[in-house]
XYZ file of C-alpha atoms in Angstrom:
704
model
C 36.276 13.338 -0.204
C 36.576 16.551 1.775
C 34.598 19.563 0.751
C 34.831 22.971 2.290
C 32.028 25.085 3.612
C 32.260 27.120 0.440
C 28.688 27.158 -0.664
C 28.248 27.511 -4.366
C 31.974 27.275 -5.035
C 33.054 24.484 -7.319
C 35.500 22.071 -5.727
C 38.937 21.676 -7.275
C 40.232 18.761 -5.237
C 38.833 15.377 -4.354
C 41.347 13.815 -2.017
C 40.794 13.671 1.703
C 44.141 15.297 2.454
C 46.715 17.409 0.689
C 49.824 15.591 -0.388
C 52.387 18.374 -0.549
C 53.757 21.126 1.652
C 53.949 24.724 0.486
C 57.514 26.006 0.213
C 58.641 29.626 0.648
C 58.494 30.156 -3.110
C 54.856 29.129 -3.186
C 53.886 32.062 -0.973
C 52.959 35.471 -2.404
C 55.840 37.619 -3.540
C 54.641 40.380 -1.289
C 56.109 38.353 1.620
C 59.414 37.203 0.073
C 61.432 38.216 3.142
C 59.448 35.978 5.435
C 60.333 32.403 6.146
C 58.095 29.723 4.786
C 55.044 29.610 6.938
C 52.344 27.790 4.992
C 52.048 24.087 5.454
C 49.326 22.184 3.740
C 46.776 21.089 6.300
C 45.446 17.615 6.817
C 41.763 16.827 6.554
C 41.517 16.236 10.298
C 42.704 18.711 12.972
C 46.038 17.896 14.638
C 46.282 17.371 18.399
C 45.780 20.601 20.388
C 48.992 22.602 20.914
C 50.773 22.043 24.208
C 51.528 25.738 24.793
C 49.142 27.922 26.746
C 46.508 29.412 24.483
C 46.309 33.143 24.003
C 42.983 34.960 24.485
C 42.168 34.799 20.765
C 42.507 31.043 20.862
C 40.246 30.843 23.857
C 37.660 32.820 21.923
C 37.935 30.320 19.072
C 37.270 27.390 21.382
C 34.321 29.160 22.972
C 32.824 29.818 19.573
C 33.290 26.194 18.586
C 31.422 24.904 21.592
C 29.007 27.837 21.787
C 30.578 29.220 24.971
C 30.550 32.806 26.229
C 27.752 34.618 24.411
C 29.076 38.020 25.461
C 32.486 37.483 23.868
C 30.780 36.123 20.775
C 28.730 39.314 20.432
C 31.794 41.461 21.035
C 33.709 39.590 18.328
C 30.765 40.005 15.963
C 30.667 43.739 16.704
C 34.357 44.014 15.812
C 33.696 42.183 12.541
C 30.815 44.556 11.780
C 33.122 47.515 12.405
C 35.574 46.090 9.863
C 32.695 45.819 7.360
C 31.290 49.283 7.987
C 32.210 50.418 4.467
C 30.656 47.423 2.703
C 28.816 48.416 -0.453
C 25.036 48.715 -0.460
C 23.007 48.650 -3.653
C 21.822 52.112 -4.663
C 20.561 52.806 -8.203
C 21.106 56.518 -7.635
C 24.738 55.990 -6.564
C 25.393 53.820 -9.616
C 23.950 56.530 -11.866
C 26.313 59.087 -10.332
C 29.300 56.722 -10.495
C 28.949 55.594 -14.099
C 27.129 58.548 -15.609
C 30.491 60.350 -15.828
C 32.407 57.384 -17.330
C 30.961 57.074 -20.829
C 33.850 55.178 -22.400
C 33.795 52.384 -19.814
C 30.012 52.212 -20.014
C 30.048 52.134 -23.817
C 32.632 49.343 -23.971
C 30.661 47.096 -21.611
C 27.388 48.045 -23.296
C 28.687 46.907 -26.673
C 29.883 43.633 -25.150
C 26.480 42.926 -23.588
C 24.418 44.114 -26.554
C 26.488 42.080 -28.988
C 25.888 38.911 -26.995
C 22.239 39.497 -26.121
C 21.402 41.280 -29.394
C 22.508 38.336 -31.511
C 20.467 36.066 -29.261
C 17.409 38.306 -29.623
C 17.833 38.324 -33.426
C 17.812 34.528 -33.447
C 14.585 34.521 -31.430
C 13.053 36.961 -33.925
C 14.051 34.765 -36.870
C 12.730 31.669 -35.086
C 9.399 33.416 -34.621
C 9.321 34.546 -38.224
C 10.182 31.098 -39.563
C 7.606 29.347 -37.377
C 10.143 27.335 -35.355
C 10.036 29.368 -32.138
C 8.572 26.573 -29.978
C 10.618 23.877 -31.688
C 13.899 25.624 -30.876
C 13.089 26.678 -27.297
C 15.392 24.097 -25.750
C 18.253 24.952 -28.101
C 17.909 28.687 -27.461
C 17.683 28.150 -23.703
C 21.011 26.275 -23.722
C 22.530 29.054 -25.842
C 21.374 31.704 -23.355
C 22.972 29.737 -20.518
C 26.318 29.793 -22.351
C 25.996 33.532 -23.064
C 25.381 34.306 -19.378
C 28.435 32.263 -18.422
C 30.651 34.212 -20.861
C 29.351 37.594 -19.671
C 30.622 36.989 -16.145
C 29.498 36.832 -12.509
C 26.608 39.315 -12.696
C 24.949 37.433 -15.513
C 25.660 34.063 -13.922
C 23.810 35.302 -10.843
C 21.084 36.823 -13.009
C 20.574 33.542 -14.849
C 20.424 31.611 -11.600
C 17.817 34.083 -10.379
C 15.733 33.739 -13.545
C 15.801 29.966 -13.136
C 13.481 30.409 -10.132
C 10.941 32.624 -11.892
C 8.268 30.560 -13.695
C 6.262 33.735 -14.250
C 9.069 35.158 -16.419
C 10.546 32.158 -18.220
C 9.085 29.163 -20.064
C 9.867 25.727 -18.548
C 12.677 25.009 -21.055
C 14.543 28.126 -19.958
C 13.962 27.380 -16.274
C 15.610 23.976 -16.621
C 18.619 25.203 -18.608
C 19.305 28.232 -16.433
C 19.056 26.129 -13.285
C 22.178 24.321 -14.530
C 24.241 27.509 -14.605
C 27.535 26.978 -12.842
C 30.140 29.497 -11.753
C 32.914 28.952 -14.286
C 35.277 31.860 -13.674
C 39.045 31.366 -13.293
C 40.656 31.825 -9.907
C 42.387 35.086 -9.108
C 46.039 35.186 -7.926
C 46.762 33.788 -4.475
C 48.963 36.806 -3.733
C 45.942 39.081 -4.050
C 43.857 36.791 -1.850
C 46.453 36.651 0.950
C 46.992 40.411 0.714
C 43.227 40.926 1.048
C 43.155 38.792 4.214
C 45.937 40.823 5.844
C 44.421 44.141 4.773
C 40.907 43.269 5.951
C 41.905 41.730 9.300
C 44.835 44.082 10.028
C 47.135 41.196 10.967
C 50.040 39.343 9.307
C 48.926 36.106 7.724
C 51.209 33.914 9.836
C 49.819 35.388 13.063
C 46.342 34.223 12.032
C 47.014 30.836 10.413
C 49.708 28.322 11.167
C 49.102 26.826 7.736
C 46.973 27.543 4.708
C 46.503 25.800 1.385
C 48.804 27.389 -1.226
C 46.023 27.420 -3.817
C 42.223 27.683 -3.547
C 40.359 24.465 -2.904
C 37.169 25.970 -4.362
C 36.116 29.036 -6.333
C 32.975 30.791 -7.501
C 31.888 34.007 -9.165
C 32.210 36.220 -6.093
C 35.205 34.672 -4.320
C 37.386 31.668 -3.635
C 38.080 29.502 -0.610
C 41.222 28.305 1.156
C 41.625 25.658 3.806
C 43.612 26.809 6.831
C 44.525 26.092 10.446
C 44.182 28.743 13.115
C 47.495 29.554 14.798
C 46.391 29.440 18.420
C 43.627 26.861 18.599
C 44.634 24.463 15.827
C 41.065 24.532 14.515
C 40.677 23.671 10.817
C 38.732 26.416 9.034
C 37.527 27.489 5.595
C 38.544 31.005 4.586
C 36.470 32.661 1.874
C 38.091 35.658 0.172
C 36.217 38.050 -2.106
C 37.278 38.447 -5.735
C 39.138 41.759 -6.308
C 37.181 44.337 -8.278
C 33.911 42.405 -8.058
C 31.972 45.428 -6.763
C 33.069 47.488 -9.740
C 32.112 44.735 -12.195
C 28.648 43.998 -10.874
C 27.922 47.690 -10.238
C 28.489 48.556 -13.891
C 26.488 45.547 -15.052
C 23.482 46.347 -12.872
C 23.610 49.971 -14.035
C 23.312 48.750 -17.632
C 20.822 45.943 -16.923
C 18.566 48.420 -15.155
C 18.531 50.534 -18.311
C 17.474 47.456 -20.280
C 14.741 46.922 -17.694
C 13.291 50.366 -18.383
C 13.282 49.548 -22.094
C 11.463 46.222 -21.494
C 8.866 47.843 -19.230
C 8.080 50.394 -21.922
C 8.150 48.341 -25.119
C 7.809 44.595 -24.337
C 4.156 43.805 -23.609
C 4.569 40.025 -23.257
C 6.290 40.505 -19.868
C 3.707 41.768 -17.381
C 5.962 42.054 -14.315
C 7.812 45.250 -13.367
C 11.259 44.279 -14.668
C 13.067 47.242 -13.071
C 11.651 46.338 -9.652
C 12.759 42.730 -10.132
C 16.261 43.855 -11.117
C 16.494 46.129 -8.071
C 15.354 43.329 -5.763
C 17.857 40.906 -7.241
C 20.704 43.447 -7.182
C 20.119 44.072 -3.476
C 20.456 40.348 -2.831
C 23.697 40.116 -4.790
C 25.139 43.128 -2.956
C 24.208 41.471 0.330
C 26.307 38.504 -0.777
C 29.282 40.845 -1.072
C 29.112 41.607 2.667
C 30.591 38.507 4.280
C 29.728 39.706 7.794
C 26.083 39.706 6.721
C 26.554 36.157 5.463
C 27.997 35.181 8.845
C 24.994 36.679 10.599
C 22.697 34.789 8.240
C 24.480 31.543 9.121
C 24.163 32.263 12.842
C 20.419 32.929 12.559
C 19.885 29.850 10.402
C 21.765 27.708 12.907
C 19.734 29.045 15.810
C 16.454 28.221 14.067
C 17.180 24.858 12.455
C 20.329 23.253 13.847
C 18.450 22.133 16.954
C 17.963 18.864 15.062
C 20.721 16.344 15.525
C 20.760 15.564 11.801
C 21.367 19.195 10.693
C 24.796 20.849 10.754
C 25.568 24.538 10.217
C 29.221 25.653 10.453
C 30.302 28.089 13.160
C 31.621 31.540 12.238
C 34.937 32.861 13.603
C 34.153 36.562 13.945
C 37.661 37.682 14.951
C 38.897 36.486 11.565
C 36.023 37.790 9.443
C 35.240 41.079 7.728
C 33.267 42.437 4.795
C 35.527 40.620 2.321
C 36.892 37.703 4.376
C 34.798 35.024 6.069
C 36.354 32.373 8.298
C 34.122 29.489 9.233
C 34.272 25.990 10.614
C 35.582 23.418 8.153
C 33.041 20.761 7.187
C 34.150 17.329 5.988
C 31.627 15.786 3.647
C 30.532 15.066 0.115
C 27.940 16.701 -2.112
C 24.498 15.126 -2.080
C 24.824 14.645 -5.833
C 27.736 12.202 -5.330
C 25.707 9.134 -4.495
C 28.506 6.568 -4.741
C 30.741 8.482 -2.334
C 27.861 8.811 0.137
C 27.060 5.105 0.036
C 30.726 4.221 0.571
C 30.426 5.948 3.946
C 27.514 3.685 4.824
C 24.943 6.457 4.407
C 21.696 6.546 2.440
C 20.967 9.368 0.039
C 17.212 9.083 0.641
C 17.620 9.568 4.397
C 19.605 12.749 3.768
C 17.107 13.981 1.177
C 14.227 13.410 3.611
C 16.145 15.425 6.199
C 16.534 18.196 3.629
C 12.836 18.130 2.756
C 11.734 18.368 6.376
C 14.175 21.215 7.016
C 12.996 23.030 3.867
C 9.375 22.756 5.017
C 10.294 24.143 8.431
C 12.153 26.984 6.739
C 9.189 27.834 4.542
C 6.221 27.231 6.818
C 7.364 27.591 10.444
C 9.922 30.344 10.824
C 9.806 31.701 7.282
C 13.579 32.252 7.106
C 15.135 30.100 4.443
C 18.148 29.367 2.282
C 17.676 31.175 -1.047
C 20.423 29.433 -3.030
C 19.557 25.744 -2.853
C 21.555 23.378 -5.031
C 23.622 20.208 -4.476
C 26.867 22.148 -3.937
C 25.409 23.797 -0.845
C 24.331 20.535 0.784
C 26.918 18.100 2.152
C 26.599 14.666 3.686
C 28.966 14.432 6.655
C 30.589 11.139 7.718
C 28.313 11.183 10.797
C 25.227 11.166 8.596
C 24.318 14.803 9.113
C 23.119 17.159 6.404
C 25.330 20.240 6.335
C 23.999 23.521 4.922
C 26.573 25.873 3.402
C 26.748 29.332 1.811
C 24.366 31.753 3.503
C 24.968 34.745 1.245
C 21.453 34.740 -0.202
C 18.631 34.250 2.259
C 14.938 35.079 2.007
C 11.857 35.223 4.205
C 8.284 34.023 3.793
C 5.670 36.494 5.104
C 3.704 35.058 8.018
C 0.378 35.356 6.215
C 1.791 33.502 3.221
C 3.022 30.582 5.381
C -0.520 29.724 6.399
C -1.934 30.562 2.982
C 0.368 27.961 1.398
C -0.990 25.220 3.659
C -4.526 26.370 2.920
C -3.643 26.293 -0.766
C -2.636 22.649 -0.442
C -5.980 21.903 1.243
C -7.866 23.570 -1.588
C -5.818 21.588 -4.082
C -6.665 18.311 -2.342
C -10.340 19.305 -2.302
C -10.146 20.366 -5.967
C -11.642 23.691 -4.977
C -10.148 25.634 -7.873
C -12.091 28.821 -7.186
C -10.591 28.939 -3.691
C -7.158 28.075 -5.131
C -7.402 31.044 -7.481
C -8.391 33.341 -4.600
C -5.428 32.068 -2.586
C -3.139 33.851 -5.018
C -4.287 37.169 -3.542
C -3.138 36.127 -0.058
C 0.068 34.695 -1.514
C 0.710 38.043 -3.231
C 0.823 36.391 -6.659
C -1.892 38.679 -8.014
C -3.024 42.196 -7.265
C -6.515 42.553 -5.867
C -7.823 44.139 -9.066
C -7.071 41.052 -11.187
C -10.091 38.917 -12.074
C -9.251 35.286 -11.248
C -12.230 33.744 -13.044
C -10.282 33.117 -16.308
C -7.553 31.355 -14.295
C -9.905 28.789 -12.750
C -10.373 26.712 -15.956
C -6.594 26.546 -16.446
C -6.136 25.302 -12.883
C -8.945 22.781 -13.335
C -7.522 21.461 -16.617
C -4.098 20.915 -15.105
C -4.959 19.658 -11.614
C -7.794 17.353 -12.624
C -5.218 15.420 -14.591
C -2.391 15.758 -12.047
C -4.577 14.779 -9.081
C -5.746 11.612 -10.796
C -2.572 10.192 -9.277
C -2.243 9.466 -5.578
C 0.034 11.652 -3.482
C 2.630 8.886 -3.517
C 2.548 8.804 -7.329
C 2.531 12.533 -8.067
C 5.862 13.866 -9.300
C 6.719 17.248 -7.812
C 8.669 18.399 -10.862
C 5.662 17.699 -13.083
C 3.495 19.688 -10.710
C 5.905 22.638 -10.667
C 6.267 22.630 -14.456
C 2.489 22.567 -14.877
C 2.022 25.435 -12.450
C 4.843 27.293 -14.185
C 2.979 27.041 -17.478
C -0.131 28.529 -15.826
C 1.909 31.293 -14.177
C 3.540 32.141 -17.498
C 0.210 32.465 -19.343
C -1.503 34.786 -16.849
C -0.500 38.017 -15.055
C 1.175 36.321 -12.102
C 4.027 37.899 -10.191
C 5.530 34.966 -8.320
C 7.271 36.151 -5.115
C 10.904 35.163 -4.806
C 10.305 33.149 -1.620
C 7.772 30.875 -3.326
C 9.813 30.299 -6.471
C 12.960 29.549 -4.477
C 11.344 27.013 -2.185
C 9.808 25.221 -5.180
C 13.267 25.072 -6.695
C 14.700 23.736 -3.437
C 12.191 20.875 -3.263
C 12.655 20.148 -6.976
C 16.421 19.877 -6.475
C 15.929 17.522 -3.527
C 13.533 15.352 -5.522
C 16.019 15.219 -8.385
C 18.753 14.034 -6.013
C 16.449 11.390 -4.568
C 15.350 10.143 -7.996
C 18.963 9.320 -8.815
C 18.906 6.902 -5.875
C 15.283 5.748 -6.152
C 13.333 6.345 -9.393
C 10.072 5.905 -7.456
C 10.773 8.623 -4.885
C 8.193 11.431 -4.707
C 8.850 14.583 -2.728
C 5.125 15.249 -2.217
C 4.703 11.911 -0.479
C 7.652 12.779 1.780
C 6.202 16.234 2.499
C 2.619 15.207 3.211
C 3.225 14.028 6.822
C 4.430 17.528 7.690
C 1.330 19.164 6.207
C -0.918 16.648 7.977
C 0.767 17.292 11.320
C 0.458 21.059 10.954
C -3.222 20.834 10.024
C -4.014 18.563 12.962
C -2.058 20.406 15.641
C -1.502 24.065 14.710
C -3.785 26.469 16.655
C -3.552 29.214 14.030
C -7.127 30.218 13.043
C -6.320 30.040 9.328
C -5.070 26.454 9.597
C -7.913 25.511 11.941
C -10.423 26.709 9.363
C -8.511 24.883 6.625
C -8.750 21.650 8.627
C -12.503 22.074 9.115
C -12.861 22.788 5.410
C -10.959 19.597 4.646
C -12.958 17.413 7.058
C -16.477 18.700 6.361
C -18.205 18.806 3.005
C -21.880 19.403 2.307
C -22.693 19.036 6.014
C -21.019 15.627 6.284
C -17.884 14.661 8.158
C -15.329 12.910 5.960
C -13.888 10.280 8.253
C -11.624 8.951 5.519
C -9.868 12.331 5.397
C -9.324 12.351 9.159
C -8.003 8.804 9.080
C -5.611 9.668 6.266
C -4.389 12.782 8.082
C -3.710 10.765 11.233
C -1.932 8.010 9.303
C 0.275 10.553 7.538
C 0.734 12.880 10.510
C 2.026 10.042 12.681
C 4.927 9.649 10.231
C 6.247 13.076 11.224
C 8.580 12.728 14.176
C 7.166 15.842 15.840
C 3.563 14.617 15.738
C 1.827 14.726 19.105
C -1.407 12.820 19.649
C -2.315 15.004 22.603
C -2.207 18.063 20.338
C -4.126 16.464 17.470
C -7.496 18.114 16.849
C -7.156 20.349 19.901
C -7.592 23.519 17.795
C -10.887 22.167 16.410
C -12.064 21.080 19.857
C -11.420 24.562 21.212
C -13.455 26.110 18.416
C -16.189 23.503 18.859
C -16.577 24.390 22.517
C -15.996 28.115 22.132
C -18.433 31.003 21.630
C -17.849 31.142 17.853
C -18.397 27.455 17.186
C -22.166 27.226 16.757
C -22.005 26.327 13.060
C -19.416 23.656 13.763
C -21.416 22.351 16.730
C -24.434 21.834 14.486
C -22.345 19.722 12.109
C -20.742 17.774 14.965
C -24.114 17.018 16.579
C -25.392 15.518 13.331
C -22.234 13.472 12.941
C -22.288 12.320 16.591
C -25.837 11.034 16.098
C -24.858 9.234 12.921
C -21.780 7.632 14.483
C -23.675 6.549 17.613
C -26.365 4.964 15.485
C -23.698 3.142 13.454
C -22.020 1.832 16.610
C -25.285 0.685 18.221
C -26.760 -0.920 15.133
C -23.391 -2.363 14.176
C -23.210 -4.016 17.561
C -26.733 -5.411 17.044
C -25.719 -6.826 13.664
C -22.535 -8.364 15.076
C -24.497 -9.941 17.919
C -27.088 -11.274 15.511
C -24.422 -12.734 13.214
C -22.825 -14.561 16.139
C -26.044 -16.501 16.779
C -26.337 -19.898 15.021
C -28.894 -20.011 12.174
C -31.141 -22.504 14.012
C -31.371 -20.267 17.053
C -31.998 -17.222 14.856
C -34.976 -18.975 13.245
C -36.471 -19.812 16.636
C -35.955 -16.363 18.111
C -37.109 -14.387 15.101
C -40.017 -16.613 14.108
C -38.244 -18.217 11.188
C -36.830 -14.946 9.834
C -33.201 -15.738 9.228
C -32.498 -12.595 7.186
C -31.989 -10.410 10.215
C -33.626 -8.544 13.071
C -33.491 -5.134 11.330
C -35.619 -3.710 8.587
C -32.626 -2.073 6.932
C -31.271 -2.526 3.438
C -28.010 -4.383 2.961
C -26.344 -1.301 1.486
C -27.286 0.784 4.514
C -25.961 -1.861 6.901
C -22.696 -1.995 4.943
C -22.433 1.813 5.088
C -22.986 1.913 8.857
C -20.562 -0.943 9.494
C -17.914 0.804 7.387
C -18.441 4.045 9.328
C -18.228 2.275 12.676
C -15.056 0.415 11.671
C -13.463 3.626 10.413
C -14.182 5.441 13.678
C -12.701 2.532 15.617
C -9.577 2.623 13.419
C -9.141 6.340 14.051
C -9.465 5.799 17.791
C -6.914 3.034 17.491
C -4.504 5.375 15.677
C -4.768 7.912 18.483
C -4.411 5.309 21.238
C -1.369 3.700 19.603
C 0.552 6.984 19.522
C 3.492 7.069 21.909
C 2.316 10.154 23.771
C -1.376 9.301 23.797
C -3.184 10.441 26.901
C -6.915 9.813 27.424
C -6.948 13.229 29.070
C -6.953 14.785 25.596
C -10.741 14.329 25.676
C -11.003 16.005 29.067
C -11.753 19.476 27.635
C -14.964 18.117 26.142
C -16.088 16.679 29.491
C -15.153 19.866 31.316
C -17.088 22.090 28.948
C -20.109 19.792 28.952
C -20.263 20.249 32.725
C -20.533 24.008 32.351
C -24.120 25.369 32.375
C -23.735 27.452 29.232
C -22.479 24.461 27.227
C -24.760 21.691 28.496
C -27.086 22.281 25.580
C -24.492 20.683 23.296
C -24.660 17.402 25.173
C -28.436 17.623 25.457
C -28.710 18.175 21.703
C -26.484 15.190 20.991
C -28.408 12.934 23.384
C -31.714 14.200 22.010
C -30.656 13.518 18.456
C -29.463 10.015 19.330
C -32.692 9.268 21.201
C -34.834 10.403 18.291
C -32.765 8.415 15.828
C -32.879 5.188 17.801
C -36.569 5.682 18.536
C -37.237 5.933 14.819
C -35.292 2.734 14.261
C -37.193 0.975 17.033
C -40.525 2.100 15.595
C -39.485 0.719 12.236
C -38.759 -2.649 13.784
C -42.074 -2.751 15.630
C -44.096 -1.812 12.583
C -41.706 -3.715 10.236
C -41.884 -0.856 7.737
C -39.482 -1.746 4.887
C -38.224 1.807 4.448
C -34.835 3.131 5.354
C -33.853 6.111 7.403
C -31.459 8.169 5.367
C -27.963 8.505 6.785
C -26.927 11.208 4.407
C -28.569 14.262 5.930
C -28.469 13.490 9.627
């Protein structure tokens, strides 16, 4: 199957090539006098033309291979000039535009109120008859159908609501997430006329062939498959739906009025509905500017397409404008079409894992991410790459929030629900004047049950639904970036579950979190790592071992960078509190290694020899309880395993410990080594005294 880089458009064809050739009569009537010039293109580009390429063709080739950056920027500037009059969302301008057109406004108002009013009446009757909760699923499906009938604005609105767990119950989130663009195509004559008008060139001077009908369509536009005249490059041409600005402008003018009504009279919704509508409208208007979408694609490619398994189509700026976008054609199949993917010898799970890792990088590294994630925007190419499409709606994660999310995960793992609740301030979920104490019990009730599973068993969708229920009950205002990335990971998990019912997105994500905690020098993450590793003055070696085991699974993990942020703090001027903890742990580990070695040596001696050496005492040379010996042996073995994990890493370098040796040689830091040696000496001296006096008491290992 061949799919175009059409983003959310729904595909109309499933064959790998077109079987017919467009005749003169199949072209728009506006060009009757011209000879037939549209041939249906094949799925693969034909051999390069033998004639000498014109400058425009040379520009195409340079863009394909990422050639002359200067010409690329010049072409982009020309495209921006063509889009200079692109519409920008302005509530004030809409008020001026439609305030003087009462008949048009009234007609559309009646259409919307009839549809939504009847739905609201049904909700009222459900509430009155005591079946409100019972009929939630049924009403959610009905609302999805209403949004589809009301047109593109409401389709987009429903898709936006499907990412807002603070506004909608889980049943509505699931139904609205299934909203599909189901509008009919508009006439091809209008599409071809739009291309010529926007680009200022005859169609046959741009394309040597173009599909006579759209190969995909969506609410805002439709897509044709074409071949550039000069270079022979196969491209996807997205053309905006005529009159779409007028339609969505009127709808947002009316919806905003409804928002004012909700803010004033509906107490159950705590968020500022008008502000949410304005934010969403701005995003939709940005989608109407195809040059902006091209710039989004270019930025996304620069940040994330450095990986060999990620593909982002190139943009052809000389053939793009505010209402026409020409981009590289991508052959592939949707991630939801598992059978077609497997027929190409590919594995859905490999592609899903690629998508998860890229989503985590989008959210937590650069903060610039795809805001319209669904299976139609993700293609599996024959080469096994994951292609991202449709860059009309993008979003950004604030830098502070990127680190706060990782810290939030740490607090969740530690079951520190008070800290989790406070994280929502940094994440901008709650205003600073909101008391989080009532939220803590709700978090505890949900996560105590959810975290009874291991990471590999925990279902991400269950986690998101549970959090959504908490968000819905309390005055949360979930930022768009957070809701969208949760939706993205939920979609990826759903795709993976169709191939492997045991797949868990959290298990696939954990190596990334572990790597970031172990290697990122950011102070927030460094403190989060220390918080994870130390508890009640004790070092949790099992946590470090688990982080190393998981972090090594991430392909970007570097052993030489592991723990370096903590080592720098340990040896820095602000690390006194940490040094105190490390000294205690160093003493405890040294004791475990020394006494463990004594026990191993003793156990290697035959029983007869033991009896002779130790005056008939065959129970052991140490006056230590069996439980304490087992604890020390377990600690020693765990430390050895961790050292083995570091040494077995591909890029391991013993020099990673060199900073410690260098600092210990400095006069101002020698006290650290002296304190460690002093603590070890005292500890071993106490053990030796015990053996001499044979006092049957134990030296506690819990507070040292």
